Amino acid sequence: MTSYPFHLINMFAERRLGGNPVVVFTTAEMPDEQTRQTLAYQMAVAETAFISDDDTLVHVHSPQYALPFSCQALLSTAEATHPNEIGLAAQVFKTHLGEAWLLRQADRWWSQMSTPHTRQSIHSVIEIAEALALNPKDIVGRPLFVDCGLEQLIVQVKSQQSVLQANPQPQGLAKLAESSKNLPQAAVWCRDDNLITLRFFSCDAFTVYEDFGSGTGAANIAGWLLASGQSAPFSLRIEQGHTIHRLVSRLSVILVEVDENRVIRVGGNAHRVGGGVIEL
């Protein structure tokens, strides 16, 4: 029997028991991919990160599959490996896309994102609206695929009500991925000045999953704005979790800063709320 110690991090949490739960395993040696996927499925949170004592490479898994990159997983790993420090702290991790630098100020971790790459979707606005169960008239601007580390379809709508009404189904959402190399992921969002309401969806063959702390999606919204003519610098407050129907609200608050050089940083408060050991 092998033991796997883990930390439970509430990421993008304005208060200790808010935000999005992320599990970080800190192991002596990196488990193989099948074991990592088994552990991620067992933990049943949106994302589970793995880092070993002998390497700084962070592996990330959803309960269904491995992810090539995740901003919130990196931020959570930074908090898990420096849980007791106060004030400034810095971390550097390896990802499948290269090195990632993270900086902590008080309870808030920041990650600098990759330069965004964009491309247009081959699907019409009507097809995209149908796949996301939206009214085509509610979509504003051009839906674009944006990649600040992980490519996602970014769809702006005109109101918070439109965001909350989105109800994609697996077949329709998978169709929007356009190729087997792309994960079926889409961000539906609206803007009220610098406040963004965001819902973020992914799917497998049978089920649509909603991630309530998508830091990569937040960065991709900033990339969409830059590609759509937004001048820099600017900042955004991005809120997720409005559709969580639980007795305790878990609103996630993601902060985005874009400087005059169009460099995107994503940040948020992180709280380690517990941990333990899984034995397999």
mmCIF file of N, CA and C in Angstrom, residues 91-227:
data_model
loop_
_atom_site.group_PDB
_atom_site.id
_atom_site.type_symbol
_atom_site.label_atom_id
_atom_site.label_comp_id
_atom_site.label_asym_id
_atom_site.label_seq_id
_atom_site.Cartn_x
_atom_site.Cartn_y
_atom_site.Cartn_z
ATOM 1 N N GLN A 91 7.578 31.477 -6.452
ATOM 2 C CA GLN A 91 7.704 30.083 -6.838
ATOM 3 C C GLN A 91 7.927 30.022 -8.345
ATOM 4 N N VAL A 92 8.643 29.017 -8.784
ATOM 5 C CA VAL A 92 8.753 28.741 -10.213
ATOM 6 C C VAL A 92 8.492 27.254 -10.413
ATOM 7 N N PHE A 93 7.597 26.938 -11.341
ATOM 8 C CA PHE A 93 7.259 25.561 -11.656
ATOM 9 C C PHE A 93 7.477 25.303 -13.139
ATOM 10 N N LYS A 94 7.675 24.038 -13.440
ATOM 11 C CA LYS A 94 7.678 23.624 -14.839
ATOM 12 C C LYS A 94 6.285 23.130 -15.201
ATOM 13 N N THR A 95 5.849 23.464 -16.414
ATOM 14 C CA THR A 95 4.609 22.935 -16.967
ATOM 15 C C THR A 95 4.939 22.301 -18.303
ATOM 16 N N HIS A 96 3.953 21.704 -18.924
ATOM 17 C CA HIS A 96 4.173 21.115 -20.239
ATOM 18 C C HIS A 96 4.372 22.185 -21.309
ATOM 19 N N LEU A 97 4.172 23.450 -20.931
ATOM 20 C CA LEU A 97 4.370 24.568 -21.857
ATOM 21 C C LEU A 97 5.621 25.370 -21.543
ATOM 22 N N GLY A 98 6.366 24.983 -20.511
ATOM 23 C CA GLY A 98 7.553 25.729 -20.104
ATOM 24 C C GLY A 98 7.454 26.163 -18.652
ATOM 25 N N GLU A 99 8.347 27.071 -18.236
ATOM 26 C CA GLU A 99 8.363 27.520 -16.856
ATOM 27 C C GLU A 99 7.259 28.539 -16.581
ATOM 28 N N ALA A 100 6.772 28.517 -15.348
ATOM 29 C CA ALA A 100 5.758 29.477 -14.914
ATOM 30 C C ALA A 100 6.230 30.092 -13.604
ATOM 31 N N TRP A 101 6.237 31.424 -13.554
ATOM 32 C CA TRP A 101 6.629 32.146 -12.352
ATOM 33 C C TRP A 101 5.391 32.616 -11.612
ATOM 34 N N LEU A 102 5.418 32.468 -10.277
ATOM 35 C CA LEU A 102 4.297 32.895 -9.457
ATOM 36 C C LEU A 102 4.824 33.741 -8.293
ATOM 37 N N LEU A 103 4.066 34.751 -7.937
ATOM 38 C CA LEU A 103 4.447 35.668 -6.870
ATOM 39 C C LEU A 103 3.290 35.816 -5.903
ATOM 40 N N ARG A 104 3.592 35.759 -4.591
ATOM 41 C CA ARG A 104 2.542 35.968 -3.598
ATOM 42 C C ARG A 104 2.748 37.296 -2.881
ATOM 43 N N GLN A 105 1.627 38.015 -2.746
ATOM 44 C CA GLN A 105 1.570 39.228 -1.948
ATOM 45 C C GLN A 105 0.431 39.046 -0.948
ATOM 46 N N ALA A 106 0.766 38.943 0.362
ATOM 47 C CA ALA A 106 -0.217 38.628 1.396
ATOM 48 C C ALA A 106 -0.859 37.281 1.080
ATOM 49 N N ASP A 107 -2.209 37.203 0.991
ATOM 50 C CA ASP A 107 -2.879 35.937 0.681
ATOM 51 C C ASP A 107 -3.095 35.740 -0.813
ATOM 52 N N ARG A 108 -2.596 36.634 -1.627
ATOM 53 C CA ARG A 108 -2.919 36.613 -3.052
ATOM 54 C C ARG A 108 -1.720 36.158 -3.879
ATOM 55 N N TRP A 109 -1.953 35.104 -4.652
ATOM 56 C CA TRP A 109 -0.938 34.625 -5.598
ATOM 57 C C TRP A 109 -1.239 35.167 -6.987
ATOM 58 N N TRP A 110 -0.174 35.482 -7.729
ATOM 59 C CA TRP A 110 -0.287 35.978 -9.103
ATOM 60 C C TRP A 110 0.533 35.097 -10.028
ATOM 61 N N SER A 111 0.017 34.893 -11.233
ATOM 62 C CA SER A 111 0.734 34.147 -12.265
ATOM 63 C C SER A 111 0.741 34.952 -13.555
ATOM 64 N N GLN A 112 1.909 35.091 -14.147
ATOM 65 C CA GLN A 112 1.994 35.747 -15.456
ATOM 66 C C GLN A 112 1.689 34.725 -16.536
ATOM 67 N N MET A 113 0.795 35.099 -17.441
ATOM 68 C CA MET A 113 0.314 34.165 -18.446
ATOM 69 C C MET A 113 1.072 34.301 -19.756
ATOM 70 N N SER A 114 0.959 33.278 -20.597
ATOM 71 C CA SER A 114 1.572 33.318 -21.924
ATOM 72 C C SER A 114 0.889 34.343 -22.806
ATOM 73 N N THR A 115 1.619 34.839 -23.791
ATOM 74 C CA THR A 115 1.042 35.768 -24.766
ATOM 75 C C THR A 115 -0.142 35.105 -25.463
ATOM 76 N N PRO A 116 -1.300 35.757 -25.486
ATOM 77 C CA PRO A 116 -2.487 35.092 -26.053
ATOM 78 C C PRO A 116 -2.409 34.922 -27.565
ATOM 79 N N HIS A 117 -2.861 33.783 -28.025
ATOM 80 C CA HIS A 117 -3.030 33.520 -29.460
ATOM 81 C C HIS A 117 -4.518 33.322 -29.722
ATOM 82 N N THR A 118 -4.997 33.873 -30.819
ATOM 83 C CA THR A 118 -6.424 33.793 -31.114
ATOM 84 C C THR A 118 -6.658 33.279 -32.526
ATOM 85 N N ARG A 119 -7.828 32.686 -32.712
ATOM 86 C CA ARG A 119 -8.276 32.304 -34.052
ATOM 87 C C ARG A 119 -9.795 32.295 -34.055
ATOM 88 N N GLN A 120 -10.364 32.471 -35.219
ATOM 89 C CA GLN A 120 -11.813 32.468 -35.337
ATOM 90 C C GLN A 120 -12.342 31.039 -35.367
ATOM 91 N N SER A 121 -13.578 30.901 -34.925
ATOM 92 C CA SER A 121 -14.248 29.600 -34.982
ATOM 93 C C SER A 121 -14.799 29.371 -36.391
ATOM 94 N N ILE A 122 -14.816 28.105 -36.780
ATOM 95 C CA ILE A 122 -15.406 27.779 -38.083
ATOM 96 C C ILE A 122 -16.924 27.727 -37.997
ATOM 97 N N HIS A 123 -17.468 27.781 -36.777
ATOM 98 C CA HIS A 123 -18.911 27.700 -36.591
ATOM 99 C C HIS A 123 -19.534 29.087 -36.579
ATOM 100 N N SER A 124 -20.750 29.165 -37.053
ATOM 101 C CA SER A 124 -21.477 30.437 -37.069
ATOM 102 C C SER A 124 -21.965 30.782 -35.666
ATOM 103 N N VAL A 125 -22.374 32.034 -35.494
ATOM 104 C CA VAL A 125 -22.938 32.464 -34.218
ATOM 105 C C VAL A 125 -24.179 31.643 -33.884
ATOM 106 N N ILE A 126 -24.977 31.324 -34.884
ATOM 107 C CA ILE A 126 -26.185 30.531 -34.654
ATOM 108 C C ILE A 126 -25.823 29.135 -34.145
ATOM 109 N N GLU A 127 -24.800 28.505 -34.738
ATOM 110 C CA GLU A 127 -24.372 27.170 -34.299
ATOM 111 C C GLU A 127 -23.811 27.214 -32.877
ATOM 112 N N ILE A 128 -23.040 28.244 -32.581
ATOM 113 C CA ILE A 128 -22.465 28.375 -31.241
ATOM 114 C C ILE A 128 -23.573 28.589 -30.219
ATOM 115 N N ALA A 129 -24.523 29.456 -30.549
ATOM 116 C CA ALA A 129 -25.640 29.712 -29.643
ATOM 117 C C ALA A 129 -26.439 28.438 -29.390
ATOM 118 N N GLU A 130 -26.678 27.668 -30.424
ATOM 119 C CA GLU A 130 -27.438 26.419 -30.270
ATOM 120 C C GLU A 130 -26.693 25.446 -29.362
ATOM 121 N N ALA A 131 -25.369 25.348 -29.535
ATOM 122 C CA ALA A 131 -24.581 24.414 -28.726
ATOM 123 C C ALA A 131 -24.558 24.808 -27.259
ATOM 124 N N LEU A 132 -24.656 26.115 -26.981
ATOM 125 C CA LEU A 132 -24.597 26.602 -25.602
ATOM 126 C C LEU A 132 -25.978 26.901 -25.035
ATOM 127 N N ALA A 133 -27.025 26.605 -25.812
ATOM 128 C CA ALA A 133 -28.409 26.882 -25.406
ATOM 129 C C ALA A 133 -28.618 28.365 -25.114
ATOM 130 N N LEU A 134 -28.119 29.205 -26.031
ATOM 131 C CA LEU A 134 -28.256 30.650 -25.928
ATOM 132 C C LEU A 134 -29.112 31.170 -27.069
ATOM 133 N N ASN A 135 -29.662 32.347 -26.901
ATOM 134 C CA ASN A 135 -30.295 33.060 -27.996
ATOM 135 C C ASN A 135 -29.195 33.711 -28.832
ATOM 136 N N PRO A 136 -29.144 33.483 -30.136
ATOM 137 C CA PRO A 136 -28.082 34.094 -30.955
ATOM 138 C C PRO A 136 -28.000 35.609 -30.796
ATOM 139 N N LYS A 137 -29.128 36.255 -30.522
ATOM 140 C CA LYS A 137 -29.126 37.708 -30.358
ATOM 141 C C LYS A 137 -28.424 38.143 -29.072
ATOM 142 N N ASP A 138 -28.214 37.204 -28.149
ATOM 143 C CA ASP A 138 -27.547 37.540 -26.900
ATOM 144 C C ASP A 138 -26.024 37.570 -27.032
ATOM 145 N N ILE A 139 -25.489 36.974 -28.091
ATOM 146 C CA ILE A 139 -24.034 36.936 -28.282
ATOM 147 C C ILE A 139 -23.574 38.265 -28.871
ATOM 148 N N VAL A 140 -22.573 38.866 -28.229
ATOM 149 C CA VAL A 140 -22.032 40.138 -28.703
ATOM 150 C C VAL A 140 -20.566 39.937 -29.072
ATOM 151 N N GLY A 141 -20.093 40.684 -30.052
ATOM 152 C CA GLY A 141 -18.727 40.508 -30.513
ATOM 153 C C GLY A 141 -18.556 39.199 -31.252
ATOM 154 N N ARG A 142 -17.323 38.876 -31.559
ATOM 155 C CA ARG A 142 -16.999 37.648 -32.292
ATOM 156 C C ARG A 142 -16.546 36.564 -31.325
ATOM 157 N N PRO A 143 -17.199 35.413 -31.294
ATOM 158 C CA PRO A 143 -16.634 34.295 -30.530
ATOM 159 C C PRO A 143 -15.270 33.913 -31.102
ATOM 160 N N LEU A 144 -14.286 33.800 -30.243
ATOM 161 C CA LEU A 144 -12.931 33.475 -30.671
ATOM 162 C C LEU A 144 -12.368 32.350 -29.818
ATOM 163 N N PHE A 145 -11.509 31.530 -30.413
ATOM 164 C CA PHE A 145 -10.661 30.646 -29.637
ATOM 165 C C PHE A 145 -9.454 31.456 -29.177
ATOM 166 N N VAL A 146 -9.201 31.422 -27.872
ATOM 167 C CA VAL A 146 -8.080 32.161 -27.293
ATOM 168 C C VAL A 146 -7.221 31.185 -26.498
ATOM 169 N N ASP A 147 -5.905 31.361 -26.594
ATOM 170 C CA ASP A 147 -4.974 30.448 -25.944
ATOM 171 C C ASP A 147 -3.923 31.244 -25.176
ATOM 172 N N CYS A 148 -4.070 31.288 -23.834
ATOM 173 C CA CYS A 148 -3.035 31.846 -22.955
ATOM 174 C C CYS A 148 -2.341 30.726 -22.192
ATOM 175 N N GLY A 149 -2.357 29.539 -22.744
ATOM 176 C CA GLY A 149 -1.822 28.348 -22.095
ATOM 177 C C GLY A 149 -2.666 27.134 -22.400
ATOM 178 N N LEU A 150 -3.965 27.366 -22.626
ATOM 179 C CA LEU A 150 -4.895 26.307 -23.000
ATOM 180 C C LEU A 150 -5.986 26.945 -23.853
ATOM 181 N N GLU A 151 -6.190 26.435 -25.057
ATOM 182 C CA GLU A 151 -7.142 27.051 -25.978
ATOM 183 C C GLU A 151 -8.576 26.780 -25.541
ATOM 184 N N GLN A 152 -9.380 27.837 -25.529
ATOM 185 C CA GLN A 152 -10.785 27.746 -25.132
ATOM 186 C C GLN A 152 -11.615 28.672 -26.011
ATOM 187 N N LEU A 153 -12.863 28.309 -26.222
ATOM 188 C CA LEU A 153 -13.785 29.159 -26.970
ATOM 189 C C LEU A 153 -14.343 30.220 -26.019
ATOM 190 N N ILE A 154 -14.167 31.489 -26.368
ATOM 191 C CA ILE A 154 -14.573 32.605 -25.519
ATOM 192 C C ILE A 154 -15.770 33.294 -26.171
ATOM 193 N N VAL A 155 -16.901 33.291 -25.444
ATOM 194 C CA VAL A 155 -18.159 33.789 -26.001
ATOM 195 C C VAL A 155 -18.721 34.851 -25.065
ATOM 196 N N GLN A 156 -18.741 36.100 -25.519
ATOM 197 C CA GLN A 156 -19.324 37.170 -24.721
ATOM 198 C C GLN A 156 -20.810 37.287 -25.028
ATOM 199 N N VAL A 157 -21.605 37.472 -23.970
ATOM 200 C CA VAL A 157 -23.045 37.687 -24.113
ATOM 201 C C VAL A 157 -23.411 39.021 -23.467
ATOM 202 N N LYS A 158 -24.644 39.463 -23.711
ATOM 203 C CA LYS A 158 -24.996 40.843 -23.389
ATOM 204 C C LYS A 158 -25.364 41.085 -21.934
ATOM 205 N N SER A 159 -25.707 40.051 -21.167
ATOM 206 C CA SER A 159 -26.191 40.286 -19.811
ATOM 207 C C SER A 159 -25.868 39.112 -18.904
ATOM 208 N N GLN A 160 -25.926 39.373 -17.588
ATOM 209 C CA GLN A 160 -25.731 38.304 -16.617
ATOM 210 C C GLN A 160 -26.811 37.240 -16.749
ATOM 211 N N GLN A 161 -28.037 37.661 -17.071
ATOM 212 C CA GLN A 161 -29.119 36.693 -17.254
ATOM 213 C C GLN A 161 -28.779 35.710 -18.365
ATOM 214 N N SER A 162 -28.180 36.218 -19.444
ATOM 215 C CA SER A 162 -27.785 35.333 -20.547
ATOM 216 C C SER A 162 -26.720 34.342 -20.090
ATOM 217 N N VAL A 163 -25.772 34.796 -19.275
ATOM 218 C CA VAL A 163 -24.741 33.907 -18.742
ATOM 219 C C VAL A 163 -25.385 32.800 -17.921
ATOM 220 N N LEU A 164 -26.307 33.176 -17.052
ATOM 221 C CA LEU A 164 -26.912 32.207 -16.146
ATOM 222 C C LEU A 164 -27.821 31.220 -16.870
ATOM 223 N N GLN A 165 -28.331 31.600 -18.039
ATOM 224 C CA GLN A 165 -29.232 30.727 -18.785
ATOM 225 C C GLN A 165 -28.497 29.707 -19.657
ATOM 226 N N ALA A 166 -27.199 29.869 -19.854
ATOM 227 C CA ALA A 166 -26.450 28.931 -20.689
ATOM 228 C C ALA A 166 -26.607 27.511 -20.157
ATOM 229 N N ASN A 167 -26.825 26.558 -21.067
ATOM 230 C CA ASN A 167 -27.069 25.170 -20.655
ATOM 231 C C ASN A 167 -26.581 24.216 -21.744
ATOM 232 N N PRO A 168 -25.256 24.165 -21.967
ATOM 233 C CA PRO A 168 -24.749 23.317 -23.054
ATOM 234 C C PRO A 168 -24.953 21.835 -22.764
ATOM 235 N N GLN A 169 -25.050 21.068 -23.846
ATOM 236 C CA GLN A 169 -25.133 19.615 -23.768
ATOM 237 C C GLN A 169 -23.833 19.018 -24.330
ATOM 238 N N PRO A 170 -23.475 17.796 -23.918
ATOM 239 C CA PRO A 170 -22.166 17.249 -24.303
ATOM 240 C C PRO A 170 -21.913 17.224 -25.806
ATOM 241 N N GLN A 171 -22.899 16.773 -26.586
ATOM 242 C CA GLN A 171 -22.676 16.650 -28.031
ATOM 243 C C GLN A 171 -22.434 18.011 -28.663
ATOM 244 N N GLY A 172 -23.219 19.014 -28.264
ATOM 245 C CA GLY A 172 -23.051 20.336 -28.835
ATOM 246 C C GLY A 172 -21.748 20.984 -28.423
ATOM 247 N N LEU A 173 -21.384 20.867 -27.147
ATOM 248 C CA LEU A 173 -20.141 21.466 -26.680
ATOM 249 C C LEU A 173 -18.937 20.791 -27.314
ATOM 250 N N ALA A 174 -18.978 19.468 -27.446
ATOM 251 C CA ALA A 174 -17.871 18.748 -28.074
ATOM 252 C C ALA A 174 -17.691 19.169 -29.527
ATOM 253 N N LYS A 175 -18.794 19.450 -30.202
ATOM 254 C CA LYS A 175 -18.723 19.886 -31.595
ATOM 255 C C LYS A 175 -17.938 21.183 -31.731
ATOM 256 N N LEU A 176 -18.041 22.064 -30.741
ATOM 257 C CA LEU A 176 -17.373 23.354 -30.817
ATOM 258 C C LEU A 176 -15.862 23.249 -30.678
ATOM 259 N N ALA A 177 -15.362 22.109 -30.165
ATOM 260 C CA ALA A 177 -13.917 21.948 -30.013
ATOM 261 C C ALA A 177 -13.222 21.872 -31.363
ATOM 262 N N GLU A 178 -13.934 21.396 -32.375
ATOM 263 C CA GLU A 178 -13.492 21.416 -33.773
ATOM 264 C C GLU A 178 -12.442 20.376 -34.135
ATOM 265 N N SER A 179 -11.700 19.846 -33.196
ATOM 266 C CA SER A 179 -10.747 18.791 -33.527
ATOM 267 C C SER A 179 -10.496 17.947 -32.292
ATOM 268 N N SER A 180 -10.001 16.739 -32.490
ATOM 269 C CA SER A 180 -9.762 15.826 -31.377
ATOM 270 C C SER A 180 -8.624 16.311 -30.484
ATOM 271 N N LYS A 181 -7.805 17.248 -30.977
ATOM 272 C CA LYS A 181 -6.685 17.751 -30.177
ATOM 273 C C LYS A 181 -7.125 18.802 -29.175
ATOM 274 N N ASN A 182 -8.310 19.362 -29.343
ATOM 275 C CA ASN A 182 -8.792 20.412 -28.457
ATOM 276 C C ASN A 182 -9.769 19.853 -27.444
ATOM 277 N N LEU A 183 -9.585 20.224 -26.181
ATOM 278 C CA LEU A 183 -10.558 19.849 -25.168
ATOM 279 C C LEU A 183 -11.823 20.664 -25.375
ATOM 280 N N PRO A 184 -12.990 20.053 -25.219
ATOM 281 C CA PRO A 184 -14.241 20.817 -25.357
ATOM 282 C C PRO A 184 -14.423 21.756 -24.167
ATOM 283 N N GLN A 185 -14.019 23.002 -24.321
ATOM 284 C CA GLN A 185 -14.113 23.977 -23.236
ATOM 285 C C GLN A 185 -14.620 25.299 -23.798
ATOM 286 N N ALA A 186 -15.525 25.930 -23.060
ATOM 287 C CA ALA A 186 -16.083 27.200 -23.511
ATOM 288 C C ALA A 186 -16.354 28.092 -22.307
ATOM 289 N N ALA A 187 -16.039 29.381 -22.463
ATOM 290 C CA ALA A 187 -16.324 30.390 -21.448
ATOM 291 C C ALA A 187 -17.458 31.272 -21.953
ATOM 292 N N VAL A 188 -18.498 31.413 -21.147
ATOM 293 C CA VAL A 188 -19.624 32.299 -21.459
ATOM 294 C C VAL A 188 -19.599 33.409 -20.413
ATOM 295 N N TRP A 189 -19.559 34.663 -20.863
ATOM 296 C CA TRP A 189 -19.333 35.755 -19.916
ATOM 297 C C TRP A 189 -19.980 37.046 -20.395
ATOM 298 N N CYS A 190 -20.199 37.937 -19.427
ATOM 299 C CA CYS A 190 -20.687 39.274 -19.745
ATOM 300 C C CYS A 190 -19.864 40.287 -18.960
ATOM 301 N N ARG A 191 -19.951 41.530 -19.384
ATOM 302 C CA ARG A 191 -19.125 42.581 -18.771
ATOM 303 C C ARG A 191 -19.985 43.761 -18.352
ATOM 304 N N ASP A 192 -19.764 44.235 -17.138
ATOM 305 C CA ASP A 192 -20.359 45.469 -16.641
ATOM 306 C C ASP A 192 -19.213 46.327 -16.133
ATOM 307 N N ASP A 193 -18.684 47.191 -17.010
ATOM 308 C CA ASP A 193 -17.473 47.963 -16.738
ATOM 309 C C ASP A 193 -16.318 46.985 -16.530
ATOM 310 N N ASN A 194 -15.714 46.947 -15.329
ATOM 311 C CA ASN A 194 -14.606 46.031 -15.089
ATOM 312 C C ASN A 194 -15.021 44.765 -14.345
ATOM 313 N N LEU A 195 -16.324 44.578 -14.147
ATOM 314 C CA LEU A 195 -16.836 43.376 -13.485
ATOM 315 C C LEU A 195 -17.302 42.376 -14.535
ATOM 316 N N ILE A 196 -16.778 41.164 -14.457
ATOM 317 C CA ILE A 196 -17.117 40.091 -15.386
ATOM 318 C C ILE A 196 -17.857 38.990 -14.630
ATOM 319 N N THR A 197 -18.986 38.552 -15.181
ATOM 320 C CA THR A 197 -19.649 37.339 -14.702
ATOM 321 C C THR A 197 -19.308 36.217 -15.671
ATOM 322 N N LEU A 198 -18.757 35.122 -15.156
ATOM 323 C CA LEU A 198 -18.228 34.053 -16.005
ATOM 324 C C LEU A 198 -18.801 32.709 -15.594
ATOM 325 N N ARG A 199 -19.147 31.913 -16.600
ATOM 326 C CA ARG A 199 -19.381 30.486 -16.407
ATOM 327 C C ARG A 199 -18.490 29.740 -17.384
ATOM 328 N N PHE A 200 -17.924 28.634 -16.905
ATOM 329 C CA PHE A 200 -16.938 27.912 -17.704
ATOM 330 C C PHE A 200 -17.308 26.442 -17.771
ATOM 331 N N PHE A 201 -17.383 25.913 -18.996
ATOM 332 C CA PHE A 201 -17.870 24.554 -19.214
ATOM 333 C C PHE A 201 -16.827 23.701 -19.940
ATOM 334 N N SER A 202 -16.794 22.413 -19.578
ATOM 335 C CA SER A 202 -16.056 21.406 -20.330
ATOM 336 C C SER A 202 -16.912 20.149 -20.347
ATOM 337 N N CYS A 203 -16.507 19.162 -21.134
ATOM 338 C CA CYS A 203 -17.340 17.956 -21.195
ATOM 339 C C CYS A 203 -16.527 16.745 -21.597
ATOM 340 N N ASP A 204 -17.082 15.575 -21.289
ATOM 341 C CA ASP A 204 -16.636 14.329 -21.893
ATOM 342 C C ASP A 204 -17.762 13.838 -22.793
ATOM 343 N N ALA A 205 -17.785 12.570 -23.127
ATOM 344 C CA ALA A 205 -18.785 12.080 -24.076
ATOM 345 C C ALA A 205 -20.203 12.091 -23.513
ATOM 346 N N PHE A 206 -20.322 12.161 -22.174
ATOM 347 C CA PHE A 206 -21.643 11.976 -21.571
ATOM 348 C C PHE A 206 -22.128 13.152 -20.733
ATOM 349 N N THR A 207 -21.203 13.956 -20.205
ATOM 350 C CA THR A 207 -21.573 14.935 -19.186
ATOM 351 C C THR A 207 -20.873 16.261 -19.422
ATOM 352 N N VAL A 208 -21.578 17.359 -19.132
ATOM 353 C CA VAL A 208 -20.986 18.692 -19.113
ATOM 354 C C VAL A 208 -20.610 19.020 -17.674
ATOM 355 N N TYR A 209 -19.397 19.541 -17.487
ATOM 356 C CA TYR A 209 -18.904 19.920 -16.165
ATOM 357 C C TYR A 209 -18.694 21.428 -16.124
ATOM 358 N N GLU A 210 -19.027 22.019 -14.978
ATOM 359 C CA GLU A 210 -18.823 23.449 -14.817
ATOM 360 C C GLU A 210 -17.717 23.678 -13.795
ATOM 361 N N ASP A 211 -16.699 24.436 -14.211
ATOM 362 C CA ASP A 211 -15.575 24.780 -13.350
ATOM 363 C C ASP A 211 -15.843 26.157 -12.753
ATOM 364 N N PHE A 212 -15.782 26.260 -11.423
ATOM 365 C CA PHE A 212 -16.126 27.514 -10.757
ATOM 366 C C PHE A 212 -14.895 28.317 -10.348
ATOM 367 N N GLY A 213 -13.742 28.023 -10.958
ATOM 368 C CA GLY A 213 -12.544 28.805 -10.661
ATOM 369 C C GLY A 213 -11.563 28.762 -11.815
ATOM 370 N N SER A 214 -11.994 29.186 -12.971
ATOM 371 C CA SER A 214 -11.182 29.034 -14.173
ATOM 372 C C SER A 214 -10.240 30.223 -14.367
ATOM 373 N N GLY A 215 -9.042 30.121 -13.805
ATOM 374 C CA GLY A 215 -8.055 31.172 -13.992
ATOM 375 C C GLY A 215 -7.581 31.283 -15.423
ATOM 376 N N THR A 216 -7.441 30.148 -16.105
ATOM 377 C CA THR A 216 -7.035 30.184 -17.512
ATOM 378 C C THR A 216 -8.120 30.827 -18.353
ATOM 379 N N GLY A 217 -9.394 30.518 -18.058
ATOM 380 C CA GLY A 217 -10.495 31.175 -18.758
ATOM 381 C C GLY A 217 -10.495 32.672 -18.532
ATOM 382 N N ALA A 218 -10.172 33.105 -17.303
ATOM 383 C CA ALA A 218 -10.092 34.531 -17.002
ATOM 384 C C ALA A 218 -9.013 35.206 -17.850
ATOM 385 N N ALA A 219 -7.855 34.563 -17.952
ATOM 386 C CA ALA A 219 -6.782 35.111 -18.793
ATOM 387 C C ALA A 219 -7.209 35.165 -20.248
ATOM 388 N N ASN A 220 -7.927 34.137 -20.699
ATOM 389 C CA ASN A 220 -8.355 34.119 -22.095
ATOM 390 C C ASN A 220 -9.395 35.202 -22.394
ATOM 391 N N ILE A 221 -10.199 35.591 -21.398
ATOM 392 C CA ILE A 221 -11.108 36.720 -21.587
ATOM 393 C C ILE A 221 -10.294 37.991 -21.831
ATOM 394 N N ALA A 222 -9.232 38.181 -21.052
ATOM 395 C CA ALA A 222 -8.363 39.337 -21.285
ATOM 396 C C ALA A 222 -7.748 39.276 -22.675
ATOM 397 N N GLY A 223 -7.350 38.080 -23.106
ATOM 398 C CA GLY A 223 -6.818 37.931 -24.459
ATOM 399 C C GLY A 223 -7.846 38.265 -25.519
ATOM 400 N N TRP A 224 -9.113 37.850 -25.275
ATOM 401 C CA TRP A 224 -10.208 38.177 -26.202
ATOM 402 C C TRP A 224 -10.380 39.694 -26.284
ATOM 403 N N LEU A 225 -10.346 40.370 -25.144
ATOM 404 C CA LEU A 225 -10.520 41.816 -25.132
ATOM 405 C C LEU A 225 -9.391 42.514 -25.900
ATOM 406 N N LEU A 226 -8.159 42.055 -25.701
ATOM 407 C CA LEU A 226 -7.042 42.647 -26.438
ATOM 408 C C LEU A 226 -7.209 42.441 -27.939
ATOM 409 N N ALA A 227 -7.624 41.240 -28.338
ATOM 410 C CA ALA A 227 -7.818 40.951 -29.764
ATOM 411 C C ALA A 227 -8.991 41.709 -30.346
#
